Each structure stands twice: as structure tokens, then as C-alpha cells.
Amino acid sequence: MANEHAKIDVKQAQANNAATSAAGTPGSATVASSSTDGAASSTATATAARKLSVKNMVTYGLIQMVPIAPFAIYASVYNASGGMPALPYLIGFIGMLFTVFSFAVMIPLFPSSGSIYTYCSRAIAPIVGFIAGWLMLMQYLITPDLMFIQAGQALNQFIHAVPVWAWCLIFLSFVAFVSMRSLKNIVRIDMVALIAELIVFTVFIVLGIVYIVGHPETSDFSFSNFFNPKAFNLSGMMSGVSLCAMSFVGFGCVATLTEESLNPKKGPARAMLIIVLILGVMFVGLCYITSCIDCKGAATGALSQQALMEADPNTGFYVLANRIGGGWYGIVCAVANALALGVFTSLAATVSISRVIYVMSQSGALPKILGKKNVKTNVPTSATVFVNVLSLAMIFLLIQFGMTDVARLSNFGALATYCLLNIAVLWYCFFRKKEKLSFVRAFVLPLCGALVTGAIFFSIDMRVALLGWIWVAVGVVYYFMATRVFKKQINLG
């Protein structure tokens, strides 16, 4: 009986997907709501909209997560972890791997671009789903501006005449233009960017190893750079994990592409697993190699790595890159990271959150005006415009917070939703027994995911967490005002 109910839920979810796909036929108005004139038209349009392969989604996810992401926050993670930056990345990787398994359970059951919003709504309760969606809004609305700020800081170090806020506006203008284009075209742009990032990454690893081997008096491949019991502090380590989690949480954006995937039930989950495995190895390897450079001291007149990172937590990594590259590679790394963050990652974040807003609008959780989609490009136009305008409004406010605190605020939303996702799998598959799964998949893996992501979540600095809890409270008030006072119906199919 439980399995029959699960099948019914799946059929309902699939029906909902067809209803929320781009509507109309070729030649219809450019902007239209997702409501359809007939089931045949909706099905044909939905089929035409499915263009993304696993390879496309892996590319998209890698761009969102940025293979060279540690460049921007390396110094902050190094300082928080007591000089062991590779370890917090390994802890974060393990936590994200459990969460990938939970995505793999939920995506086939409820294949929707609403992602965790849809999963929690249907698996637990609409109010829980709304809170998850509300937290996703916070994460993805902050992420583009965070990327703009990091990119602006990297370039401002070398071009002082252009302030950080001006760089932010330049990047936002490009993202606003491209985000209104077809997702297939965006993925093509992402492929070129990804290749460039991988080249920069590989060159840094090679130069780093050559430098370490050539400077045995100051550099060393020591295990203590990975784990040093004398310097280990649990609170500091978890603070570092909460910060570097930003480099991992982007893989969830792949779930927002479910309705545009060639294989919506299995494709996104496969792409997520590939992404997390690749970047887990890359991030840990990069941070370990970097931590071995000048770890015992430095040449005359230069700072050791520890002193350098403490003195310059925003751009210390680029100074280190200059050392191993002969005075030019720091600029290359800064420009590459600026373009990766300010253009491609912020673009992926904008595309993802616009689709979540679209689904929430279609279900009645957000105003209907945000639920319009361009038939030809399959772009949720009104939601995308809203995200870009809000990014512009928030830039000048978030710059005042500083990069580290903005990153932790974004992670507040991401880690909370990932924890809710793991709980949703536990509740739906183990306690309610709505889907037949093995004990490991229904209980052990999601429990581990919930515990790890929850531990990282509660390690976020209380000053930052307070802002996140205020956001949650505002969302709860909005939900009850909409459903109880104004009697608004939230329809999840």
C-alpha cells in the first residue's frame, strides 16, 4: 500500500511538472504564464524544453561551485582552521556527499525545478517546504552579490582606481543581460569558462609543487599541514568548515534544472555526484599544496605563510601565487577568479534562483507576477528581472558587511536547506515508509547528512546567524498572513 501511494505521488509530481513547463506553441506571445491551453500542447513544449544532458549539468554545476573557489577565501579558512585549510574542506566534502545521496532519493520521486522547496513540501508539510524555499531565496539572492564582491576585491588589489562597488556593477550588468538568454547558450559559455579555470588550477598545482621542492628550507610536504594536533581547535575548525562550505553548496543548483534535463529522474542526481567527487578532490588537493608553501618561514624580507594570511585575509592567496609564479601569476589567479565568480558563478546562481522563484510563484507561495515564462527561451522572465534588480539594490548594503560575513550568511541558507532535505528523506522514506528503500539509504545516509550539515550550520557565527533567523521569522509571518489571513492556497500539484 505504501508503495502504491508513492507511485501516486510520483504521477502527481509528473503531472505538476507538465503543468509548470513553458506553455503555448511556436508563434505565441513572447511572455506567457505557465498555464496551458491543453495537455498535448503542454507535453510537447515540455519535451522540447528538455535539452540538458548529464555533461551539460556537470559543467553548469562546476561553474556554480568554481574549481578555483578556494582562491578567494583561502586565507580566511587558513586562519580559522589554525593553518590546516585542507581538513575543513574534507569535512565539508563528506557532509555534502551524504546530501547528494538524499537528492538522489528525492529527485526521481518529485522531479521539479522547485528543488528542496518541493521535496520538503510534499514529503513533510507545506509550511516546512515554504521555509526551505524561503531559505533558498536568501542563499541564492545573496550569492550573486557575494560573487560580485569577491571578484571586485580581487581586481581592486591590482587596479586601485576602480572601487569594488564599480566592479560589482560591471559584473551585474553582464549577468543581467546573459541571464535572459536560453539556458543552452549559457551552458556553452560555461564550458569555455570551465576549461579556462581548469587550466589556471593545473598551472597553480604544478608551480606550487615545483616551488615546494625547490625551497626545502621554507616549504615542506608535511602531514602537519593537513592535521596538526597541537594547533587543532574544534571551534575554530568548524568555523573554517562553515566558511569553506560555500565552495560546496552550489551543487544543489543542478536540482533546479530538473525540468530541463533529458533524464529528469536520474540525470541531475548523477551530475551532482560527479560534481562533488571531482571538486572534493580538487579543493582538498589545492589547499594542501598551498598550505605547504613557505609553511616553515620565508625568504629574507618576505612573510611566512601564517604571517601573510593573518596580515592580508582578503587577498593573501594572490600574494602567495605571485611568489610561486615569479611575480605575474598572482595577477592571473586574481583575474581568473574574478571572472569565474563575478561572471559565471553569479550567472549560475541567478539562473537557479529565478527558477525556484518561478516554481514558488506557480504554487501560490509567491506573487503570481513572478510566474511568467518566455516560451521560446524557457526563461522565467519576471523572476529573472526581479533577481537582477534585487541584486543591484543589495550590493551596497552587503559590501559593508565584509566578504567573510556575507559568505557565512549565504551558507546559513544553504546548510539549513540541506539539513531539511536530509530530514525530509528520513521522514518520508523511513518513518512514513512512503518509498521502499534499504535501511542504509532510508535511514543511515540521510541521518549522517542531517547531523553533519546541522553541525556545520550551528557552527556559524551567532552575529551572522541572528540575521538568518530574522529572515526565517519574516518568512513564517509572511506564510501565515498569506494562508490564514488572506486565505491564499498553495497548490503543489
Short mmCIF file of C-alpha atoms in Angstrom, two decimals:
data_model
loop_
_atom_site.label_atom_id
_atom_site.label_comp_id
_atom_site.label_asym_id
_atom_site.label_seq_id
_atom_site.Cartn_x
_atom_site.Cartn_y
_atom_site.Cartn_z
CA MET A 1 0.00 0.00 0.00
CA ALA A 2 2.82 2.42 0.89
CA ASN A 3 4.44 1.74 -2.46
CA GLU A 4 1.16 2.42 -4.28
CA HIS A 5 0.86 5.79 -2.53
CA ALA A 6 4.43 6.57 -3.55
CA LYS A 7 3.58 5.79 -7.18
CA ILE A 8 0.55 8.07 -6.97
CA ASP A 9 2.74 10.85 -5.55
CA VAL A 10 5.18 10.37 -8.42
CA LYS A 11 2.40 10.57 -11.01
CA GLN A 12 1.08 13.72 -9.36
CA ALA A 13 4.54 15.26 -9.37
CA GLN A 14 4.99 14.39 -13.05
CA ALA A 15 1.62 15.92 -13.85
CA ASN A 16 2.65 19.05 -11.96
CA ASN A 17 5.87 19.24 -13.99
CA ALA A 18 3.92 19.19 -17.22
CA ALA A 19 1.68 21.94 -15.91
CA THR A 20 4.58 24.13 -14.82
CA SER A 21 6.56 23.78 -18.05
CA ALA A 22 6.67 26.61 -20.58
CA ALA A 23 3.27 26.97 -22.21
CA GLY A 24 1.96 27.66 -25.63
CA THR A 25 3.01 26.83 -29.18
CA PRO A 26 5.53 28.42 -31.56
CA GLY A 27 4.30 31.83 -32.58
CA SER A 28 2.52 32.56 -29.30
CA ALA A 29 3.25 35.65 -27.23
CA THR A 30 6.85 36.01 -26.08
CA VAL A 31 5.99 36.12 -22.41
CA ALA A 32 3.29 33.84 -21.08
CA SER A 33 2.24 32.22 -17.85
CA SER A 34 2.81 28.51 -17.34
CA SER A 35 -0.88 27.64 -17.56
CA THR A 36 -1.63 25.67 -20.74
CA ASP A 37 -4.48 25.51 -23.18
CA GLY A 38 -4.28 21.76 -23.41
CA ALA A 39 -2.39 18.75 -22.19
CA ALA A 40 -0.98 17.94 -25.64
CA SER A 41 0.46 21.43 -26.10
CA SER A 42 1.98 21.35 -22.61
CA THR A 43 3.56 17.95 -23.12
CA ALA A 44 5.05 18.90 -26.47
CA THR A 45 6.52 22.11 -25.09
CA ALA A 46 7.88 20.36 -22.00
CA THR A 47 9.57 17.74 -24.18
CA ALA A 48 11.11 20.41 -26.40
CA ALA A 49 12.39 22.22 -23.32
CA ARG A 50 14.37 19.18 -22.12
CA LYS A 51 17.81 19.83 -23.60
CA LEU A 52 20.36 19.29 -20.82
CA SER A 53 22.49 16.15 -20.64
CA VAL A 54 24.43 14.99 -17.57
CA LYS A 55 27.54 16.53 -19.15
CA ASN A 56 25.74 19.87 -19.52
CA MET A 57 24.60 19.80 -15.90
CA VAL A 58 28.07 18.82 -14.63
CA THR A 59 29.51 21.80 -16.50
CA TYR A 60 26.82 24.08 -15.09
CA GLY A 61 27.34 22.78 -11.55
CA LEU A 62 31.14 23.03 -11.72
CA ILE A 63 30.82 26.65 -12.84
CA GLN A 64 28.42 27.39 -9.97
CA MET A 65 30.82 25.83 -7.44
CA VAL A 66 34.00 27.20 -9.13
CA PRO A 67 37.01 24.82 -9.27
CA ILE A 68 39.22 27.73 -8.17
CA ALA A 69 36.82 28.91 -5.43
CA PRO A 70 39.38 28.44 -2.60
CA PHE A 71 41.47 31.26 -4.11
CA ALA A 72 39.12 33.90 -2.71
CA ILE A 73 38.61 32.52 0.81
CA TYR A 74 41.78 30.51 1.34
CA ALA A 75 43.31 32.98 3.81
CA SER A 76 40.13 33.15 5.91
CA VAL A 77 39.84 29.34 6.03
CA TYR A 78 43.56 29.05 6.81
CA ASN A 79 43.27 31.45 9.76
CA ALA A 80 40.10 29.88 11.16
CA SER A 81 41.43 26.30 10.94
CA GLY A 82 44.78 27.04 12.57
CA GLY A 83 46.82 26.56 9.39
CA MET A 84 45.10 23.34 8.26
CA PRO A 85 42.85 24.54 5.38
CA ALA A 86 42.60 21.14 3.66
CA LEU A 87 40.89 19.49 6.64
CA PRO A 88 37.77 21.71 6.77
CA TYR A 89 37.35 21.15 3.04
CA LEU A 90 37.48 17.38 3.61
CA ILE A 91 34.85 17.63 6.38
CA GLY A 92 32.63 19.75 4.15
CA PHE A 93 33.06 17.28 1.30
CA ILE A 94 31.88 14.36 3.47
CA GLY A 95 28.80 16.28 4.60
CA MET A 96 27.89 17.23 1.03
CA LEU A 97 28.34 13.64 -0.17
CA PHE A 98 25.62 12.43 2.21
CA THR A 99 23.37 15.22 0.97
CA VAL A 100 23.91 14.17 -2.66
CA PHE A 101 22.50 10.74 -1.76
CA SER A 102 19.39 12.45 -0.34
CA PHE A 103 18.97 14.42 -3.56
CA ALA A 104 19.23 11.12 -5.45
CA VAL A 105 16.25 9.81 -3.46
CA MET A 106 14.02 12.85 -3.85
CA ILE A 107 14.62 13.89 -7.46
CA PRO A 108 13.01 10.74 -9.01
CA LEU A 109 10.06 10.98 -6.59
CA PHE A 110 9.35 14.68 -7.15
CA PRO A 111 11.13 15.81 -10.36
CA SER A 112 10.63 19.56 -10.15
CA SER A 113 12.77 22.68 -10.57
CA GLY A 114 11.46 23.71 -7.15
CA SER A 115 14.21 21.51 -5.70
CA ILE A 116 14.22 21.31 -1.87
CA TYR A 117 11.16 23.57 -1.67
CA THR A 118 9.12 20.92 -3.49
CA TYR A 119 10.70 17.94 -1.71
CA CYS A 120 10.04 19.27 1.81
CA SER A 121 6.54 20.47 0.91
CA ARG A 122 5.44 17.08 -0.33
CA ALA A 123 7.48 14.85 1.99
CA ILE A 124 6.83 16.70 5.28
CA ALA A 125 4.39 19.63 5.13
CA PRO A 126 3.75 22.78 3.06
CA ILE A 127 4.99 25.08 5.86
CA VAL A 128 8.31 23.18 6.04
CA GLY A 129 8.64 23.37 2.27
CA PHE A 130 7.94 27.09 2.33
CA ILE A 131 10.64 27.66 4.98
CA ALA A 132 13.07 25.62 2.85
CA GLY A 133 12.19 27.70 -0.20
CA TRP A 134 12.46 30.91 1.82
CA LEU A 135 15.95 29.88 2.97
CA MET A 136 16.89 29.03 -0.62
CA LEU A 137 15.80 32.53 -1.59
CA MET A 138 18.17 34.01 0.99
CA GLN A 139 21.09 31.87 -0.15
CA TYR A 140 20.68 32.41 -3.87
CA LEU A 141 19.73 36.10 -3.63
CA ILE A 142 22.89 36.79 -1.61
CA THR A 143 25.19 34.56 -3.67
CA PRO A 144 25.38 36.73 -6.83
CA ASP A 145 26.31 39.82 -4.79
CA LEU A 146 28.81 37.80 -2.77
CA MET A 147 30.44 36.69 -6.03
CA PHE A 148 30.48 40.28 -7.29
CA ILE A 149 32.15 41.47 -4.08
CA GLN A 150 34.81 38.75 -4.12
CA ALA A 151 35.55 39.45 -7.77
CA GLY A 152 35.71 43.20 -7.15
CA GLN A 153 38.14 42.78 -4.26
CA ALA A 154 40.42 40.57 -6.35
CA LEU A 155 40.62 43.13 -9.17
CA ASN A 156 40.77 46.16 -6.89
CA GLN A 157 44.03 44.84 -5.47
CA PHE A 158 45.68 45.41 -8.86
CA ILE A 159 43.55 48.26 -10.27
CA HIS A 160 43.08 50.59 -7.30
CA ALA A 161 41.45 53.34 -9.35
CA VAL A 162 38.29 51.25 -9.83
CA PRO A 163 36.47 50.75 -6.49
CA VAL A 164 34.95 47.41 -5.51
CA TRP A 165 31.38 48.65 -5.96
CA ALA A 166 32.12 49.74 -9.53
CA TRP A 167 33.42 46.28 -10.41
CA CYS A 168 30.25 44.84 -8.89
CA LEU A 169 28.07 46.96 -11.18
CA ILE A 170 30.10 45.95 -14.25
CA PHE A 171 29.67 42.26 -13.49
CA LEU A 172 25.97 42.67 -12.64
CA SER A 173 25.31 44.37 -15.99
CA PHE A 174 26.77 41.41 -17.88
CA VAL A 175 24.90 38.84 -15.77
CA ALA A 176 21.59 40.70 -16.16
CA PHE A 177 21.98 40.62 -19.95
CA VAL A 178 23.04 36.98 -20.33
CA SER A 179 20.58 35.56 -17.74
CA MET A 180 17.68 36.49 -20.02
CA ARG A 181 19.06 34.21 -22.75
CA SER A 182 18.42 30.50 -23.36
CA LEU A 183 19.93 28.15 -20.80
CA LYS A 184 21.52 26.10 -23.58
CA ASN A 185 23.50 29.15 -24.67
CA ILE A 186 24.54 29.82 -21.07
CA VAL A 187 25.88 26.26 -20.76
CA ARG A 188 28.01 26.78 -23.89
CA ILE A 189 29.54 29.89 -22.35
CA ASP A 190 30.10 27.97 -19.11
CA MET A 191 32.07 25.24 -20.95
CA VAL A 192 34.64 27.74 -22.21
CA ALA A 193 34.94 29.29 -18.74
CA LEU A 194 35.34 25.89 -17.09
CA ILE A 195 38.23 24.93 -19.37
CA ALA A 196 39.98 28.21 -18.56
CA GLU A 197 39.53 27.67 -14.80
CA LEU A 198 40.92 24.14 -15.00
CA ILE A 199 44.00 25.43 -16.82
CA VAL A 200 44.62 28.07 -14.12
CA PHE A 201 44.09 25.42 -11.42
CA THR A 202 46.52 22.96 -13.03
CA VAL A 203 49.22 25.58 -13.53
CA PHE A 204 48.97 26.61 -9.87
CA ILE A 205 49.36 22.99 -8.68
CA VAL A 206 52.41 22.46 -10.93
CA LEU A 207 54.05 25.76 -9.90
CA GLY A 208 53.28 25.04 -6.24
CA ILE A 209 54.90 21.61 -6.29
CA VAL A 210 57.96 22.95 -8.15
CA TYR A 211 58.29 25.75 -5.57
CA ILE A 212 57.97 23.41 -2.58
CA VAL A 213 60.57 21.01 -3.97
CA GLY A 214 62.90 23.88 -4.81
CA HIS A 215 62.63 25.58 -1.40
CA PRO A 216 63.07 22.83 1.21
CA GLU A 217 64.31 25.36 3.76
CA THR A 218 60.92 27.15 3.89
CA SER A 219 58.45 24.66 2.36
CA ASP A 220 57.58 21.08 3.19
CA PHE A 221 55.10 18.30 2.28
CA SER A 222 54.32 17.70 5.94
CA PHE A 223 51.27 15.85 7.30
CA SER A 224 51.02 18.57 9.96
CA ASN A 225 49.85 20.93 7.22
CA PHE A 226 46.81 18.67 6.89
CA PHE A 227 46.33 17.84 10.57
CA ASN A 228 48.33 19.27 13.45
CA PRO A 229 47.03 18.06 16.85
CA LYS A 230 48.94 20.83 18.64
CA ALA A 231 47.15 23.55 16.68
CA PHE A 232 43.76 21.81 16.38
CA ASN A 233 40.78 23.61 17.88
CA LEU A 234 37.29 22.18 17.28
CA SER A 235 35.51 25.54 17.40
CA GLY A 236 37.98 27.14 15.00
CA MET A 237 37.91 24.12 12.69
CA MET A 238 34.10 24.13 12.46
CA SER A 239 34.20 27.88 11.83
CA GLY A 240 36.50 27.13 8.91
CA VAL A 241 34.15 24.40 7.70
CA SER A 242 31.17 26.78 7.84
CA LEU A 243 33.13 29.19 5.65
CA CYS A 244 34.50 26.74 3.09
CA ALA A 245 31.07 25.10 2.81
CA MET A 246 30.34 27.97 0.41
CA SER A 247 32.59 26.21 -2.11
CA PHE A 248 30.41 23.07 -1.98
CA VAL A 249 26.80 24.19 -1.56
CA GLY A 250 26.43 25.23 -5.18
CA PHE A 251 25.87 21.67 -6.41
CA GLY A 252 22.23 21.96 -5.32
CA CYS A 253 21.67 24.34 -8.23
CA VAL A 254 21.60 21.29 -10.54
CA ALA A 255 18.28 20.21 -8.98
CA THR A 256 16.71 23.45 -10.22
CA LEU A 257 17.38 22.25 -13.79
CA THR A 258 15.32 19.06 -13.38
CA GLU A 259 12.54 20.17 -15.74
CA GLU A 260 15.11 20.96 -18.44
CA SER A 261 17.05 17.69 -18.07
CA LEU A 262 16.94 14.99 -20.75
CA ASN A 263 16.56 12.46 -17.92
CA PRO A 264 14.79 14.33 -15.08
CA LYS A 265 14.65 11.33 -12.73
CA LYS A 266 18.30 10.25 -12.83
CA GLY A 267 20.30 12.88 -14.71
CA PRO A 268 20.52 15.62 -12.02
CA ALA A 269 21.49 13.18 -9.25
CA ARG A 270 24.24 11.64 -11.38
CA ALA A 271 25.55 15.09 -12.25
CA MET A 272 25.62 16.10 -8.56
CA LEU A 273 27.60 13.03 -7.53
CA ILE A 274 30.17 13.59 -10.28
CA ILE A 275 30.49 17.28 -9.35
CA VAL A 276 31.02 16.71 -5.62
CA LEU A 277 33.54 13.90 -6.14
CA ILE A 278 35.60 15.94 -8.62
CA LEU A 279 35.62 19.12 -6.58
CA GLY A 280 36.18 17.34 -3.27
CA VAL A 281 39.48 16.01 -4.58
CA MET A 282 40.38 19.33 -6.23
CA PHE A 283 39.63 21.52 -3.20
CA VAL A 284 41.43 19.31 -0.68
CA GLY A 285 44.41 18.88 -3.00
CA LEU A 286 44.67 22.60 -3.77
CA CYS A 287 44.51 23.63 -0.13
CA TYR A 288 47.05 21.04 0.97
CA ILE A 289 49.58 22.02 -1.72
CA THR A 290 49.08 25.72 -0.91
CA SER A 291 49.49 25.15 2.84
CA CYS A 292 52.91 23.55 2.19
CA ILE A 293 54.28 26.71 0.53
CA ASP A 294 56.53 28.71 2.91
CA CYS A 295 54.98 26.89 5.86
CA LYS A 296 58.30 26.94 7.81
CA GLY A 297 59.29 30.50 7.03
CA ALA A 298 60.12 32.66 4.03
CA ALA A 299 62.97 34.28 2.15
CA THR A 300 64.59 37.39 3.62
CA GLY A 301 62.20 40.32 3.61
CA ALA A 302 59.10 38.16 2.99
CA LEU A 303 56.42 36.94 5.37
CA SER A 304 55.85 33.29 6.20
CA GLN A 305 52.52 31.93 5.03
CA GLN A 306 51.00 32.18 8.50
CA ALA A 307 52.05 35.82 8.92
CA LEU A 308 50.94 36.64 5.36
CA MET A 309 47.44 35.18 5.77
CA GLU A 310 46.95 36.93 9.10
CA ALA A 311 48.10 40.25 7.64
CA ASP A 312 46.02 40.03 4.45
CA PRO A 313 42.97 37.73 4.86
CA ASN A 314 41.25 39.00 1.71
CA THR A 315 44.00 38.73 -0.91
CA GLY A 316 46.85 36.86 0.81
CA PHE A 317 46.43 33.92 -1.56
CA TYR A 318 47.27 36.06 -4.59
CA VAL A 319 50.47 37.31 -2.93
CA LEU A 320 51.47 33.68 -2.41
CA ALA A 321 50.65 32.93 -6.06
CA ASN A 322 53.00 35.74 -7.07
CA ARG A 323 55.83 34.04 -5.19
CA ILE A 324 55.49 30.70 -6.91
CA GLY A 325 54.85 32.25 -10.35
CA GLY A 326 57.66 34.77 -10.40
CA GLY A 327 55.64 37.93 -9.79
CA TRP A 328 52.99 37.56 -12.52
CA TYR A 329 50.88 34.56 -11.60
CA GLY A 330 49.08 36.32 -8.75
CA ILE A 331 47.52 38.68 -11.29
CA VAL A 332 46.48 35.74 -13.48
CA CYS A 333 44.85 34.00 -10.50
CA ALA A 334 43.08 37.18 -9.39
CA VAL A 335 41.70 37.92 -12.86
CA ALA A 336 40.67 34.30 -13.43
CA ASN A 337 38.91 34.08 -10.09
CA ALA A 338 37.26 37.47 -10.59
CA LEU A 339 35.82 36.40 -13.93
CA ALA A 340 34.80 32.98 -12.58
CA LEU A 341 32.98 34.48 -9.59
CA GLY A 342 31.77 37.79 -10.99
CA VAL A 343 30.52 36.45 -14.30
CA PHE A 344 29.95 32.70 -14.40
CA THR A 345 29.13 31.68 -10.82
CA SER A 346 26.90 34.69 -10.24
CA LEU A 347 25.20 33.90 -13.56
CA ALA A 348 24.55 30.29 -12.48
CA ALA A 349 23.16 31.50 -9.14
CA THR A 350 20.86 33.99 -10.87
CA VAL A 351 19.57 31.31 -13.25
CA SER A 352 18.95 28.87 -10.38
CA ILE A 353 17.08 31.17 -8.01
CA SER A 354 14.92 32.58 -10.80
CA ARG A 355 13.64 29.06 -11.44
CA VAL A 356 12.96 28.42 -7.74
CA ILE A 357 11.04 31.72 -7.55
CA TYR A 358 9.11 30.71 -10.67
CA VAL A 359 8.03 27.39 -9.12
CA MET A 360 7.12 29.04 -5.80
CA SER A 361 5.05 31.58 -7.72
CA GLN A 362 3.29 28.87 -9.71
CA SER A 363 2.37 27.05 -6.50
CA GLY A 364 0.97 30.23 -4.95
CA ALA A 365 3.72 30.73 -2.37
CA LEU A 366 4.90 33.95 -4.04
CA PRO A 367 3.05 36.59 -6.13
CA LYS A 368 1.77 35.33 -9.48
CA ILE A 369 3.54 38.10 -11.38
CA LEU A 370 6.81 36.22 -10.77
CA GLY A 371 5.45 33.15 -12.56
CA LYS A 372 5.76 34.23 -16.20
CA LYS A 373 8.00 32.38 -18.66
CA ASN A 374 9.30 33.10 -22.16
CA VAL A 375 8.01 30.34 -24.44
CA LYS A 376 10.91 30.42 -26.89
CA THR A 377 13.81 30.50 -24.41
CA ASN A 378 12.10 28.78 -21.45
CA VAL A 379 13.45 31.60 -19.24
CA PRO A 380 11.28 32.69 -16.26
CA THR A 381 11.48 36.33 -17.32
CA SER A 382 9.75 38.17 -14.49
CA ALA A 383 11.60 36.17 -11.80
CA THR A 384 14.95 36.76 -13.53
CA VAL A 385 14.34 40.51 -13.78
CA PHE A 386 13.32 40.57 -10.10
CA VAL A 387 16.55 38.78 -9.05
CA ASN A 388 18.75 41.17 -11.03
CA VAL A 389 17.01 44.27 -9.68
CA LEU A 390 17.26 42.97 -6.12
CA SER A 391 20.97 42.19 -6.62
CA LEU A 392 21.52 45.81 -7.62
CA ALA A 393 19.69 47.06 -4.54
CA MET A 394 21.61 44.78 -2.16
CA ILE A 395 25.17 45.34 -3.43
CA PHE A 396 25.90 48.50 -1.47
CA LEU A 397 24.44 47.07 1.74
CA LEU A 398 26.33 43.77 1.61
CA ILE A 399 29.67 45.43 0.83
CA GLN A 400 29.51 46.98 4.30
CA PHE A 401 29.30 43.54 5.95
CA GLY A 402 32.59 42.25 4.55
CA MET A 403 33.21 39.19 2.40
CA THR A 404 33.55 36.65 5.23
CA ASP A 405 30.28 37.52 6.97
CA VAL A 406 28.35 37.67 3.69
CA ALA A 407 29.69 34.20 2.82
CA ARG A 408 28.54 32.83 6.17
CA LEU A 409 25.11 34.42 5.76
CA SER A 410 24.74 32.74 2.37
CA ASN A 411 25.84 29.44 3.92
CA PHE A 412 23.19 29.84 6.64
CA GLY A 413 20.51 29.41 4.00
CA ALA A 414 22.30 26.65 2.10
CA LEU A 415 23.19 24.49 5.10
CA ALA A 416 19.74 24.86 6.65
CA THR A 417 18.03 23.70 3.45
CA TYR A 418 20.43 20.77 3.04
CA CYS A 419 19.73 19.70 6.60
CA LEU A 420 15.98 19.92 5.89
CA LEU A 421 16.45 17.84 2.74
CA ASN A 422 18.10 15.03 4.72
CA ILE A 423 15.34 15.21 7.35
CA ALA A 424 12.73 15.03 4.56
CA VAL A 425 14.23 11.77 3.29
CA LEU A 426 14.22 10.34 6.82
CA TRP A 427 10.62 11.36 7.41
CA TYR A 428 9.21 10.30 4.05
CA CYS A 429 11.11 7.07 3.44
CA PHE A 430 11.87 5.73 6.94
CA PHE A 431 9.17 6.97 9.31
CA ARG A 432 6.24 7.30 6.88
CA LYS A 433 7.55 4.43 4.70
CA LYS A 434 6.18 6.05 1.54
CA GLU A 435 9.02 4.64 -0.55
CA LYS A 436 10.70 1.26 -0.25
CA LEU A 437 14.43 1.79 0.26
CA SER A 438 17.16 -0.10 2.04
CA PHE A 439 17.85 0.76 5.69
CA VAL A 440 21.11 2.44 4.67
CA ARG A 441 19.50 4.74 2.06
CA ALA A 442 16.36 5.47 4.07
CA PHE A 443 17.97 5.99 7.48
CA VAL A 444 21.77 5.82 7.79
CA LEU A 445 22.81 8.12 4.93
CA PRO A 446 20.22 10.88 5.47
CA LEU A 447 20.81 10.77 9.24
CA CYS A 448 24.55 11.26 8.70
CA GLY A 449 23.81 14.05 6.23
CA ALA A 450 21.48 15.79 8.67
CA LEU A 451 23.99 15.51 11.53
CA VAL A 452 26.97 16.79 9.54
CA THR A 453 25.17 19.65 7.80
CA GLY A 454 23.43 20.50 11.07
CA ALA A 455 26.75 20.61 12.93
CA ILE A 456 28.25 22.92 10.31
CA PHE A 457 25.09 25.05 10.35
CA PHE A 458 25.18 25.58 14.13
CA SER A 459 28.88 26.49 13.99
CA ILE A 460 28.09 29.68 12.04
CA ASP A 461 28.97 32.82 13.98
CA MET A 462 26.00 33.94 16.10
CA ARG A 463 26.14 37.52 14.81
CA VAL A 464 25.58 36.25 11.30
CA ALA A 465 23.15 33.50 12.34
CA LEU A 466 20.92 36.09 14.03
CA LEU A 467 20.32 37.79 10.67
CA GLY A 468 19.44 34.40 9.21
CA TRP A 469 16.92 33.63 11.96
CA ILE A 470 15.33 37.05 11.45
CA TRP A 471 14.90 36.16 7.77
CA VAL A 472 13.23 32.88 8.77
CA ALA A 473 10.88 34.70 11.17
CA VAL A 474 9.85 37.15 8.44
CA GLY A 475 9.13 34.20 6.13
CA VAL A 476 6.97 32.43 8.73
CA VAL A 477 4.94 35.60 9.32
CA TYR A 478 4.50 36.06 5.56
CA TYR A 479 3.35 32.44 5.16
CA PHE A 480 0.72 32.62 7.89
CA MET A 481 -0.50 36.03 6.74
CA ALA A 482 -0.88 34.69 3.20
CA THR A 483 -2.56 31.39 4.13
CA ARG A 484 -4.57 32.30 7.25
CA VAL A 485 -5.43 35.98 6.84
CA PHE A 486 -5.71 36.29 3.05
CA LYS A 487 -6.73 32.60 2.61
CA LYS A 488 -4.23 32.08 -0.21
CA GLN A 489 -3.97 28.50 -1.45
CA ILE A 490 -0.55 26.93 -2.04
CA ASN A 491 -1.02 24.21 -4.65
CA LEU A 492 1.86 21.74 -5.06
CA GLY A 493 0.03 19.52 -7.54
#
